[in-house]
Coordinates of C-alpha atoms and ligand atoms in Angstrom, one line a residue:
X151 CA 24.7 -4.4 -5.2
X152 CA 23.0 -1.2 -4.3
X153 CA 19.3 -0.8 -3.9
X154 CA 17.7 1.9 -6.0
X155 CA 19.5 5.2 -5.4
X156 CA 16.8 7.0 -3.5
X157 CA 13.1 6.7 -2.6
X158 CA 12.1 8.7 -5.7
X159 CA 13.5 5.9 -7.9
X160 CA 11.4 3.3 -6.0
X161 CA 8.1 2.2 -7.6
X162 CA 6.3 3.0 -4.3
X163 CA 8.3 5.7 -2.6
X164 CA 6.5 5.2 0.8
X165 CA 7.8 1.7 0.9
X166 CA 11.4 2.3 -0.3
X167 CA 13.0 2.0 3.1
X168 CA 11.2 -1.2 4.0
X169 CA 11.9 -2.7 0.6
X170 CA 15.6 -2.0 0.9
X171 CA 15.8 -3.5 4.4
X172 CA 14.0 -6.7 3.2
X173 CA 16.3 -6.9 0.2
X174 CA 19.4 -6.6 2.3
X175 CA 18.2 -9.4 4.6
X176 CA 17.4 -11.7 1.7
X177 CA 20.9 -11.1 0.3
X178 CA 22.4 -12.3 3.6
X179 CA 20.3 -15.5 3.7
X180 CA 22.1 -18.8 3.7
X181 CA 19.2 -21.1 3.3
X182 CA 16.1 -19.4 2.1
X183 CA 12.6 -20.6 1.8
X184 CA 10.0 -18.6 -0.3
X185 CA 6.5 -19.3 1.0
X186 CA 3.5 -17.9 -0.9
X187 CA -0.3 -17.9 -1.0
X188 CA -1.9 -20.3 -3.4
X189 CA -3.9 -18.0 -5.6
X190 CA -3.3 -15.8 -8.7
X191 CA -1.8 -13.0 -6.6
X192 CA 0.3 -15.4 -4.5
X193 CA 1.6 -17.1 -7.6
X194 CA 2.6 -13.9 -9.3
X195 CA 4.2 -12.8 -6.0
X196 CA 6.3 -16.0 -6.0
X197 CA 7.1 -15.6 -9.7
X198 CA 8.4 -12.1 -9.1
X199 CA 10.3 -12.9 -5.9
X200 CA 11.8 -16.2 -7.3
X201 CA 13.0 -14.5 -10.5
X202 CA 14.5 -11.6 -8.6
X203 CA 16.2 -13.9 -6.1
X204 CA 17.6 -16.0 -8.9
X205 CA 18.9 -13.0 -10.7
X206 CA 20.6 -11.8 -7.5
X207 CA 22.2 -15.2 -7.1
X208 CA 20.2 -16.1 -4.0
X209 CA 19.3 -19.9 -3.9
X210 CA 15.9 -20.7 -2.5
X211 CA 13.2 -23.3 -2.2
X212 CA 9.5 -22.4 -2.9
X213 CA 6.4 -23.7 -1.1
X214 CA 2.7 -22.7 -1.4
X215 CA -0.1 -22.9 1.2
X216 CA -3.8 -22.4 0.9
X217 CA -3.6 -20.9 4.3
X218 CA -0.6 -20.0 6.5
X219 CA -1.5 -21.7 9.7
X220 CA 0.6 -22.8 12.8
X221 CA 1.2 -26.2 11.3
X222 CA 2.8 -24.7 8.2
X223 CA 5.0 -22.2 10.2
X224 CA 6.0 -25.1 12.4
X225 CA 7.1 -27.1 9.4
X226 CA 9.3 -24.2 8.2
X227 CA 10.8 -23.8 11.7
X228 CA 11.7 -27.6 11.8
X229 CA 13.5 -27.4 8.5
X230 CA 17.0 -25.8 8.1
X231 CA 16.1 -22.4 6.8
X232 CA 17.7 -19.3 8.4
X233 CA 15.2 -17.0 6.7
X234 CA 11.7 -17.4 5.2
X235 CA 10.4 -14.9 2.7
X236 CA 6.6 -14.8 3.0
X237 CA 4.7 -13.3 0.0
X238 CA 1.0 -12.4 -0.2
X239 CA 0.5 -13.6 3.4
X240 CA 2.4 -13.5 6.6
X241 CA 1.3 -10.1 8.0
X242 CA -1.9 -11.5 9.4
X243 CA -0.1 -14.4 10.9
X244 CA 2.7 -12.4 12.5
X245 CA 1.6 -13.4 16.0
X246 CA 2.1 -17.1 15.1
X247 CA 5.3 -16.5 13.1
X248 CA 7.0 -14.6 16.0
X249 CA 6.4 -17.6 18.2
X250 CA 9.3 -19.4 16.4
X251 CA 12.9 -18.3 16.5
X252 CA 14.4 -20.8 14.1
X253 CA 14.3 -18.5 11.1
X254 CA 14.2 -14.8 10.3
X255 CA 10.9 -13.8 8.7
X256 CA 10.9 -11.4 5.8
X257 CA 7.3 -10.4 4.7
X258 CA 5.9 -8.7 1.6
X259 CA 2.1 -8.7 2.0
X260 CA -0.9 -6.5 1.8
X261 CA -3.3 -8.1 4.2
X262 CA -4.2 -6.6 7.7
X263 CA -1.2 -7.1 10.0
X264 CA -1.6 -8.9 13.3
X265 CA -0.5 -7.1 16.4
X266 CA 3.2 -7.9 16.5
X267 CA 6.3 -6.2 15.2
X268 CA 9.2 -7.6 13.1
X269 CA 12.2 -6.0 11.5
X270 CA 11.7 -7.0 7.8
X271 CA 8.1 -6.2 6.9
X272 CA 6.8 -4.5 3.8
X273 CA 3.0 -3.9 3.7
X274 CA 1.2 -0.9 2.3
X275 CA -1.1 -0.7 5.3
X276 CA 2.0 0.1 7.5
X277 CA 2.4 3.3 5.5
X278 CA -1.2 4.4 5.2
X279 CA -1.8 2.9 1.7
X280 CA -4.8 0.8 1.0
X281 CA -4.0 -2.9 0.8
X282 CA -7.3 -3.7 -0.8
X283 CA -7.1 -1.4 -3.8
X284 CA -3.7 0.2 -4.0
X285 CA -1.2 -2.6 -3.8
X286 CA -1.4 -6.4 -4.1
X287 CA 0.9 -9.1 -2.7
X288 CA 2.5 -9.2 -6.2
X289 CA 3.0 -5.4 -6.0
X290 CA 4.6 -5.7 -2.5
X291 CA 6.9 -8.4 -3.9
X292 CA 7.7 -6.2 -6.8
X293 CA 8.9 -3.4 -4.5
X294 CA 11.3 -5.9 -2.9
X295 CA 12.4 -7.2 -6.3
X296 CA 13.2 -3.7 -7.5
X297 CA 15.3 -3.2 -4.3
X298 CA 17.1 -6.4 -5.2
X299 CA 18.2 -5.0 -8.5
X300 CA 21.8 -5.8 -9.5
X301 CA 24.2 -5.7 -12.4
X302 CA 22.0 -7.7 -14.8
X303 CA 19.0 -5.4 -14.5
X304 CA 16.6 -3.5 -12.4
X305 CA 13.7 -6.0 -12.5
X306 CA 11.3 -3.5 -14.0
X307 CA 10.2 -6.1 -16.5
X308 CA 8.6 -7.9 -13.5
X309 CA 6.0 -5.0 -13.3
X310 CA 3.9 -6.9 -15.8
X311 CA 3.5 -9.8 -13.4
X312 CA 2.7 -7.4 -10.5
X313 CA -0.2 -6.0 -12.6
X314 CA -1.4 -9.6 -13.2
X315 CA -1.4 -10.1 -9.5
X316 CA -3.3 -6.8 -8.8
X317 CA -5.9 -7.6 -11.4
X318 CA -6.2 -11.2 -10.1
X319 CA -6.9 -9.8 -6.6
X320 CA -9.7 -7.6 -8.1
X321 CA -7.9 -4.4 -7.3
X322 CA -9.3 -2.6 -10.4
X323 CA -11.3 0.4 -9.2
X324 CA -13.8 1.9 -11.6
X325 CA -12.0 0.4 -14.6
X326 CA -8.4 1.0 -13.7
X327 CA -5.6 0.4 -11.3
X328 CA -5.0 3.2 -8.9
X329 CA -2.5 4.5 -6.3
X330 CA 0.7 2.5 -5.9
X331 CA -0.6 0.0 -8.5
X332 CA -0.7 2.9 -11.0
X333 CA 3.0 3.7 -10.3
X334 CA 3.9 0.1 -11.1
X335 CA 1.9 0.2 -14.3
X336 CA 3.9 3.3 -15.3
X337 CA 7.2 1.5 -14.7
X338 CA 6.0 -1.5 -16.8
X339 CA 4.9 0.8 -19.6
X340 CA 8.3 2.6 -19.5
X341 CA 10.1 -0.7 -19.5
X342 CA 8.2 -1.7 -22.6
X343 CA 6.6 -4.8 -21.1
X344 CA 3.1 -3.4 -20.6
X345 CA 0.5 -1.5 -22.5
X346 CA -2.4 0.3 -20.6
X347 CA -5.1 1.7 -22.8
X348 CA -8.8 2.3 -22.7
X349 CA -10.7 -0.5 -24.4
X350 CA -13.8 -2.7 -24.1
X351 CA -13.7 -3.9 -20.5
X352 CA -14.8 -7.5 -21.0
X353 CA -13.2 -10.8 -20.0
X354 CA -11.6 -12.7 -22.9
X355 CA -10.5 -10.1 -25.4
X356 CA -7.5 -12.2 -26.5
X357 CA -9.0 -15.7 -26.6
X358 CA -12.7 -15.6 -27.1
X359 CA -14.3 -15.4 -30.5
X360 CA -16.6 -12.2 -30.7
X361 CA -20.0 -13.9 -30.3
X362 CA -18.8 -15.7 -27.2
X363 CA -17.0 -12.6 -25.9
X364 CA -20.2 -10.6 -26.0
X365 CA -22.6 -13.3 -24.9
X366 CA -20.5 -14.2 -21.8
X367 CA -19.9 -10.6 -20.7
X368 CA -22.2 -10.4 -17.7
X369 CA -20.7 -7.4 -15.8
X370 CA -22.8 -5.0 -17.8
X371 CA -25.9 -7.0 -19.0
X372 CA -27.2 -5.9 -22.3
X373 CA -30.6 -7.2 -23.3
X374 CA -30.6 -9.4 -26.4
X375 CA -26.8 -9.9 -26.3
X376 CA -25.7 -11.0 -22.8
X377 CA -26.4 -14.7 -22.1
X378 CA -27.8 -15.0 -25.6
X379 CA -25.5 -16.4 -28.2
X380 CA -27.9 -16.1 -31.1
X381 CA -28.7 -12.6 -30.1
X382 CA -25.0 -11.8 -30.0
X383 CA -24.6 -13.4 -33.5
X384 CA -27.4 -11.3 -34.9
X385 CA -26.0 -8.2 -33.4
X386 CA -22.6 -8.8 -34.9
X387 CA -23.9 -9.8 -38.2
X388 CA -25.7 -6.5 -38.5
X389 CA -22.5 -4.5 -38.2
X390 CA -20.6 -3.1 -41.1
X391 CA -17.1 -4.1 -40.1
X392 CA -14.5 -6.8 -40.8
X393 CA -15.3 -9.2 -38.0
X394 CA -14.4 -12.5 -39.6
X395 CA -11.3 -14.0 -41.1
X396 CA -11.7 -17.0 -43.5
X397 CA -15.2 -17.3 -42.3
X398 CA -14.2 -17.6 -38.6
X399 CA -15.1 -15.0 -36.0
X400 CA -12.1 -12.9 -34.9
X401 CA -11.2 -12.3 -31.3
X402 CA -11.4 -8.7 -30.1
X403 CA -7.6 -8.4 -30.1
X404 CA -7.5 -9.1 -33.8
X405 CA -9.8 -6.2 -34.7
X406 CA -8.4 -2.9 -36.0
X407 CA -9.3 0.4 -34.4
X408 CA -12.1 1.1 -36.8
X409 CA -13.8 -2.2 -36.3
X410 CA -13.5 -1.8 -32.5
X411 CA -15.0 1.6 -32.7
X412 CA -17.9 0.2 -34.8
X413 CA -18.7 -2.5 -32.3
X414 CA -18.4 -0.3 -29.2
X415 CA -20.7 2.4 -30.6
X416 CA -23.3 -0.2 -31.7
X417 CA -23.1 -1.8 -28.2
X418 CA -23.6 1.6 -26.5
X419 CA -26.5 2.4 -28.8
X420 CA -28.1 -1.0 -28.1
X421 CA -27.6 -0.5 -24.3
X422 CA -29.1 3.0 -24.4
X423 CA -32.1 1.8 -26.4
X424 CA -32.8 -1.1 -24.0
X425 CA -32.7 1.1 -20.9
X426 CA -29.2 0.2 -19.5
X427 CA -28.2 2.9 -17.0
X428 CA -25.7 5.6 -17.9
X429 CA -23.1 4.6 -15.3
X430 CA -23.4 0.9 -16.4
X431 CA -22.8 1.9 -20.0
X432 CA -19.7 3.8 -18.8
X433 CA -18.4 0.6 -17.2
X434 CA -18.3 -1.0 -20.6
X435 CA -15.0 0.8 -21.2
X436 CA -12.0 0.4 -18.9
X437 CA -8.3 0.2 -18.9
X438 CA -6.9 -3.0 -20.5
X439 CA -3.5 -4.2 -19.4
X440 CA -1.6 -6.0 -22.1
X441 CA 1.6 -7.9 -21.7
X442 CA 3.4 -6.8 -24.8
X443 CA 6.0 -9.6 -24.8
X444 CA 3.3 -12.3 -25.1
X445 CA 1.9 -13.6 -28.3
X446 CA -1.4 -12.1 -29.6
X447 CA -4.3 -14.5 -28.9
X448 CA -2.5 -16.0 -25.8
X449 CA -4.2 -15.9 -22.4
X450 CA -0.9 -14.5 -21.1
X451 CA -1.2 -11.4 -23.2
X452 CA -4.2 -10.0 -21.2
X453 CA -3.7 -9.4 -17.4
X454 CA -7.2 -10.6 -16.6
X455 CA -7.0 -13.8 -18.7
X456 CA -3.5 -14.5 -17.3
X457 CA -4.8 -14.3 -13.8
X458 CA -7.6 -16.7 -14.5
X459 CA -5.2 -19.1 -16.0
X460 CA -3.2 -19.0 -12.8
X461 CA -6.3 -19.5 -10.7
X462 CA -7.0 -22.6 -12.8
X463 CA -3.7 -24.1 -11.6
X464 CA -3.7 -22.8 -8.0
X465 CA -7.2 -23.7 -7.1
X466 CA -6.6 -27.3 -8.1
X467 CA -3.4 -27.8 -6.1
X468 CA -1.2 -27.4 -9.2
X469 CA 0.7 -24.2 -8.1
X470 CA 4.0 -25.5 -9.4
X471 CA 2.6 -25.3 -13.0
X472 CA 1.4 -21.7 -12.5
X473 CA 4.7 -20.7 -10.9
X474 CA 6.7 -22.1 -13.9
X475 CA 4.5 -20.0 -16.2
X476 CA 5.1 -16.9 -14.1
X477 CA 8.8 -17.6 -14.2
X478 CA 8.7 -17.5 -17.9
X479 CA 8.8 -21.2 -18.7
X480 CA 6.8 -22.1 -21.8
X481 CA 6.1 -25.4 -23.5
X482 CA 5.0 -28.2 -21.1
X483 CA 4.0 -26.0 -18.1
X484 CA 2.0 -23.7 -20.4
X485 CA 0.3 -26.6 -22.0
X486 CA -0.5 -28.1 -18.6
X487 CA -1.9 -24.7 -17.4
X488 CA -4.1 -24.5 -20.5
X489 CA -5.5 -28.0 -19.9
X490 CA -6.3 -27.0 -16.3
X491 CA -8.0 -23.9 -17.6
X492 CA -10.2 -26.0 -19.8
X493 CA -11.2 -28.1 -16.8
X494 CA -11.7 -25.0 -14.6
X495 CA -14.1 -23.5 -17.2
X496 CA -16.0 -26.8 -17.2
X497 CA -16.2 -26.7 -13.4
X498 CA -17.4 -23.1 -13.4
X499 CA -20.0 -23.7 -16.1
X500 CA -21.5 -26.7 -14.4
X501 CA -21.1 -24.9 -11.1
X502 CA -23.8 -22.4 -12.0
X503 CA -26.1 -25.3 -12.8
X504 CA -25.4 -26.8 -9.4
X505 CA -26.4 -23.5 -7.7
X506 CA -29.7 -23.7 -9.6
X507 CA -30.2 -27.3 -8.6
X508 CA -29.5 -27.0 -4.9
X509 CA -31.5 -23.8 -4.8
X510 CA -30.9 -20.4 -3.3
X511 CA -32.6 -19.4 0.0
X512 CA -33.5 -15.8 0.6
X513 CA -33.1 -14.2 4.1
X514 CA -33.9 -10.6 4.8
X515 CA -30.4 -9.2 3.9
X516 CA -28.5 -12.1 2.4
X517 CA -29.2 -15.1 0.2
X518 CA -27.4 -18.5 0.5
X519 CA -26.9 -22.0 -0.9
X520 CA -25.2 -25.2 0.2
X521 CA -23.3 -27.0 -2.5
X522 CA -22.4 -30.0 -0.3
X523 CA -19.8 -32.1 -2.0
X524 CA -20.9 -31.0 -5.5
X525 CA -18.4 -28.1 -5.9
X526 CA -14.7 -27.9 -4.8
X527 CA -14.3 -25.6 -1.8
X528 CA -11.7 -23.7 -3.8
X529 CA -14.1 -22.5 -6.5
X530 CA -17.4 -22.3 -4.7
X531 CA -16.8 -18.5 -4.2
X532 CA -16.0 -17.9 -7.9
X533 CA -19.2 -19.8 -8.8
X534 CA -21.2 -17.8 -6.2
X535 CA -20.0 -14.6 -7.8
X536 CA -20.8 -15.8 -11.3
X537 CA -24.3 -17.0 -10.2
X538 CA -25.4 -13.5 -9.0
X539 CA -28.0 -12.2 -11.4
X540 CA -28.7 -15.6 -12.9
X541 CA -32.1 -17.3 -12.7
X542 CA -33.2 -17.5 -9.1
X543 CA -30.2 -15.6 -7.7
X544 CA -30.7 -11.9 -7.0
X545 CA -28.1 -9.5 -8.3
X546 CA -28.1 -6.9 -5.5
X547 CA -28.1 -9.1 -2.4
X548 CA -24.9 -10.5 -0.8
X549 CA -24.6 -14.2 -1.4
X550 CA -23.2 -16.9 1.0
X551 CA -22.1 -20.2 -0.3
X552 CA -21.2 -23.4 1.6
X553 CA -19.2 -26.4 0.5
X554 CA -17.9 -29.4 2.3
X555 CA -14.2 -29.1 3.0
X556 CA -11.9 -31.8 1.5
X557 CA -9.7 -32.7 4.5
X558 CA -8.6 -36.0 3.3
X559 CA -10.7 -37.5 6.0
X560 CA -8.2 -37.0 8.9
X561 CA -9.2 -33.6 10.2
X562 CA -12.3 -32.5 12.1
X563 CA -15.2 -32.0 9.7
X564 CA -15.4 -28.3 8.6
X565 CA -17.5 -26.4 6.1
X566 CA -16.0 -23.8 3.7
X567 CA -17.9 -20.6 3.4
X568 CA -17.5 -18.1 0.6
X569 CA -19.3 -14.7 0.4
X570 CA -19.6 -12.3 -2.5
X571 CA -21.1 -8.8 -2.7
X572 CA -21.0 -6.1 -5.4
X573 CA -19.1 -2.8 -5.7
X574 CA -22.5 -1.0 -5.4
X575 CA -23.2 -2.8 -2.1
X576 CA -19.7 -1.9 -0.8
X577 CA -20.4 1.8 -1.7
X578 CA -23.5 1.5 0.6
X579 CA -21.4 0.2 3.5
X580 CA -21.1 -3.5 3.0
X581 CA -17.9 -5.0 4.4
X582 CA -18.0 -8.8 4.0
X583 CA -14.6 -9.3 5.7
X584 CA -16.1 -8.1 9.0
X585 CA -19.3 -10.1 8.4
X586 CA -17.2 -13.2 7.8
X587 CA -15.1 -12.7 10.9
X588 CA -18.0 -11.9 13.2
X589 CA -20.4 -14.6 11.9
X590 CA -17.6 -17.2 12.0
X591 CA -16.6 -16.2 15.5
X592 CA -20.2 -16.6 16.6
X593 CA -20.2 -20.3 15.6
X594 CA -16.7 -21.2 16.6
X595 CA -15.1 -20.7 13.1
X596 CA -12.6 -18.5 11.5
X597 CA -13.1 -16.0 8.7
X598 CA -11.9 -12.8 6.9
X599 CA -11.1 -11.4 3.5
X600 CA -12.1 -8.3 1.6
X601 CA -15.1 -5.9 1.6
X602 CA -16.5 -7.4 -1.6
X603 CA -15.4 -11.0 -1.1
X604 CA -14.7 -13.0 2.0
X605 CA -14.6 -16.5 3.3
X606 CA -14.6 -18.6 6.4
X607 CA -14.4 -22.1 7.8
X608 CA -17.1 -23.2 10.2
X609 CA -17.9 -26.4 12.1
X610 CA -20.3 -28.7 10.2
X611 CA -23.9 -28.3 11.3
X612 CA -23.5 -24.6 12.2
X613 CA -24.4 -23.3 8.7
X614 CA -27.9 -21.9 9.5
X615 CA -26.5 -20.2 12.6
X616 CA -23.8 -18.7 10.5
X617 CA -26.4 -17.4 8.0
X618 CA -28.4 -15.8 10.9
X619 CA -25.3 -14.1 12.3
X620 CA -24.3 -12.9 8.8
X621 CA -27.8 -11.7 8.1
X622 CA -27.7 -9.6 11.3
X623 CA -24.3 -8.2 10.5
X624 CA -25.2 -7.2 7.0
X625 CA -28.4 -5.7 8.2
X626 CA -26.4 -3.5 10.6
X627 CA -24.1 -2.4 7.8
X628 CA -26.7 -1.6 5.2
X629 CA -29.4 -0.4 7.5
X630 CA -33.0 -1.6 7.1
Ligands
C5P1006 O1 -7.9 -15.1 -1.7 P1 -8.6 -13.7 -1.7 O2 -7.9 -12.4 -1.6 O3 -7.6 -13.9 -2.5 O4 -9.6 -13.8 -2.9 C1 -9.8 -12.9 -4.0 C2 -11.1 -13.4 -4.5 O5 -12.0 -12.3 -4.2 C3 -11.2 -13.6 -6.0 O6 -11.1 -15.0 -6.3 C4 -12.6 -13.1 -6.4 O7 -13.4 -14.2 -6.5 C5 -13.1 -12.3 -5.2 N1 -13.5 -11.0 -5.6 C6 -14.6 -10.8 -6.3 N2 -15.0 -9.5 -6.6 C7 -14.3 -8.5 -6.3 C8 -13.1 -8.7 -5.6 C9 -12.7 -9.9 -5.2 O8 -15.3 -11.8 -6.6 N3 -14.6 -7.3 -6.7
C5P1007 O1 -13.4 -14.9 -8.6 P1 -12.0 -14.9 -9.2 O2 -11.2 -13.7 -9.2 O3 -11.2 -16.1 -8.8 O4 -12.4 -15.3 -10.7 C1 -11.9 -14.6 -11.8 C2 -13.0 -14.0 -12.6 O5 -12.7 -14.2 -14.0 C3 -14.4 -14.7 -12.4 O6 -15.1 -14.1 -11.3 C4 -15.1 -14.4 -13.7 O7 -15.7 -13.2 -13.7 C5 -14.0 -14.3 -14.7 N1 -14.0 -15.5 -15.5 C6 -14.7 -15.6 -16.6 N2 -14.7 -16.7 -17.4 C7 -14.0 -17.8 -17.0 C8 -13.2 -17.7 -15.9 C9 -13.2 -16.6 -15.1 O8 -15.4 -14.6 -17.0 N3 -14.0 -18.9 -17.8
C5P1008 O1 -12.1 -18.7 -0.9 P1 -12.7 -17.4 -1.4 O2 -12.4 -17.1 -2.8 O3 -14.2 -17.3 -1.1 O4 -12.1 -16.4 -0.5 C1 -12.4 -15.0 -0.5 C2 -11.5 -14.2 0.4 O5 -11.8 -14.6 1.7 C3 -10.1 -14.4 0.1 O6 -9.5 -13.2 0.2 C4 -9.6 -15.3 1.3 O7 -8.3 -15.1 1.6 C5 -10.5 -14.9 2.4 N1 -10.7 -16.0 3.4 C6 -10.3 -15.8 4.7 N2 -10.5 -16.8 5.6 C7 -11.0 -17.9 5.3 C8 -11.4 -18.2 3.9 C9 -11.2 -17.2 3.0 O8 -9.8 -14.7 5.0 N3 -11.2 -18.9 6.2
ZN1009 ZN1 -3.3 -11.0 -2.5

């Protein structure tokens, strides 16, 4: 029943006291609701929390929300819960939550806290840690899970899910997880559930056949390979390495060390020959987080592929499927998740064509497009990010995307806004979370998010005013 012996045993020592207090309150709960954010980080948060609660013998219901608004909090208050455990959200809505006295809130989050104090609140920002890059919602939940440790284990195996959450929230900095996240990685490695090693930093190392892997890798564009399947085929065919098995292309994960070395050094040579910059070439290599307990060739084995699988459930209102996978269920839930992933890929692929068809407008400091009802509001941001650098979309200019909100017809019409920047722009001073908040406020909407990715909801018809306000805000941040 004891929480970890002292702070030095905790995955994040700065948060040990808060974690122990949260854990203690959860143990005392009679009727507990676990409420989490509906994205990859929120799903892994709920997976960690739910598993740890179950191991501790604490019964609970689980609910997911796209956004934690007053209506949701009111619903919880009207039900018979004496405590609600909020994961991956809650801090930003503290002012609303504290309006209700029907339940005790327990919060494990990493978003900017609103101005209100509560007793059971774990958030890296409260202890001077960076909630954008050093700890995710899943990491915050993991801290509480570790404090819930009991006779049947210390929950260190859940570190793997915490890493999936951090990767899903794009917390990787220059190729690796840092700060408190790195401490969690170390616990996972020690527990034998995680491997962290330097490898080719490209999405799809477990599941994509080599030509597709290289042709689709757009983070570091290499002329003659990126976006060019035939070019990638010619490149691979020219290498002296065992890259096929029974005539079929292998996946990266199936290559031995020698073959990997051959491919990487040829890639680097090609990049140098075609004028790719030195720091971009360096970005080809990063830390790969592998979940050792999962089968080779499964999406679940790679943290980045796992998080995309979860997004494919969460962004289409199928969070229960993603949660089941996070809780270790295989078979039907995993099959369902894989079907959703196939559809998600299809949506993303056609999404980039939609951007081309509706056309991107260039302002002085931003570019923008309006997808209307042709893209779901939940993926328009992902598509905007993927479209950067494609035909007709500049790579080094923040992009704003609009999509009609699907309100089931009963709410006031709103428009979803998604914004995406690049790490390079953030280095130069871009903070899209401020841009989203300010520009939304200017047109009577609501927005926020991260420096590199933000979103908002604005009233229909105010899109061009939003663009103008955002253009001005970005201009101020980046200078003219
Ligand atoms: O919900 P919010 O925190 O969860 O969204 C995270 C989103 O931010 C991801 O879906 C991703 O599209 C975006 N992002 C990005 N590039 C980054 C960091 C985040 O596109 N470097
Ligand atoms: O933007 P968010 O974090 O939700 O998306 C996950 C990221 O995974 C995408 O931005 C994209 O770079 C990558 N991805 C991919 N191929 C897919 C799906 C996602 O490269 N089929
Ligand atoms: O939906 P999208 O992926 O574009 O969201 C990017 C980021 O902006 C997420 O972190 C999300 O939580 C945030 N966001 C927000 N307020 C909104 C919409 C999105 O803070 N109204
Ligand atoms: Zn998060």
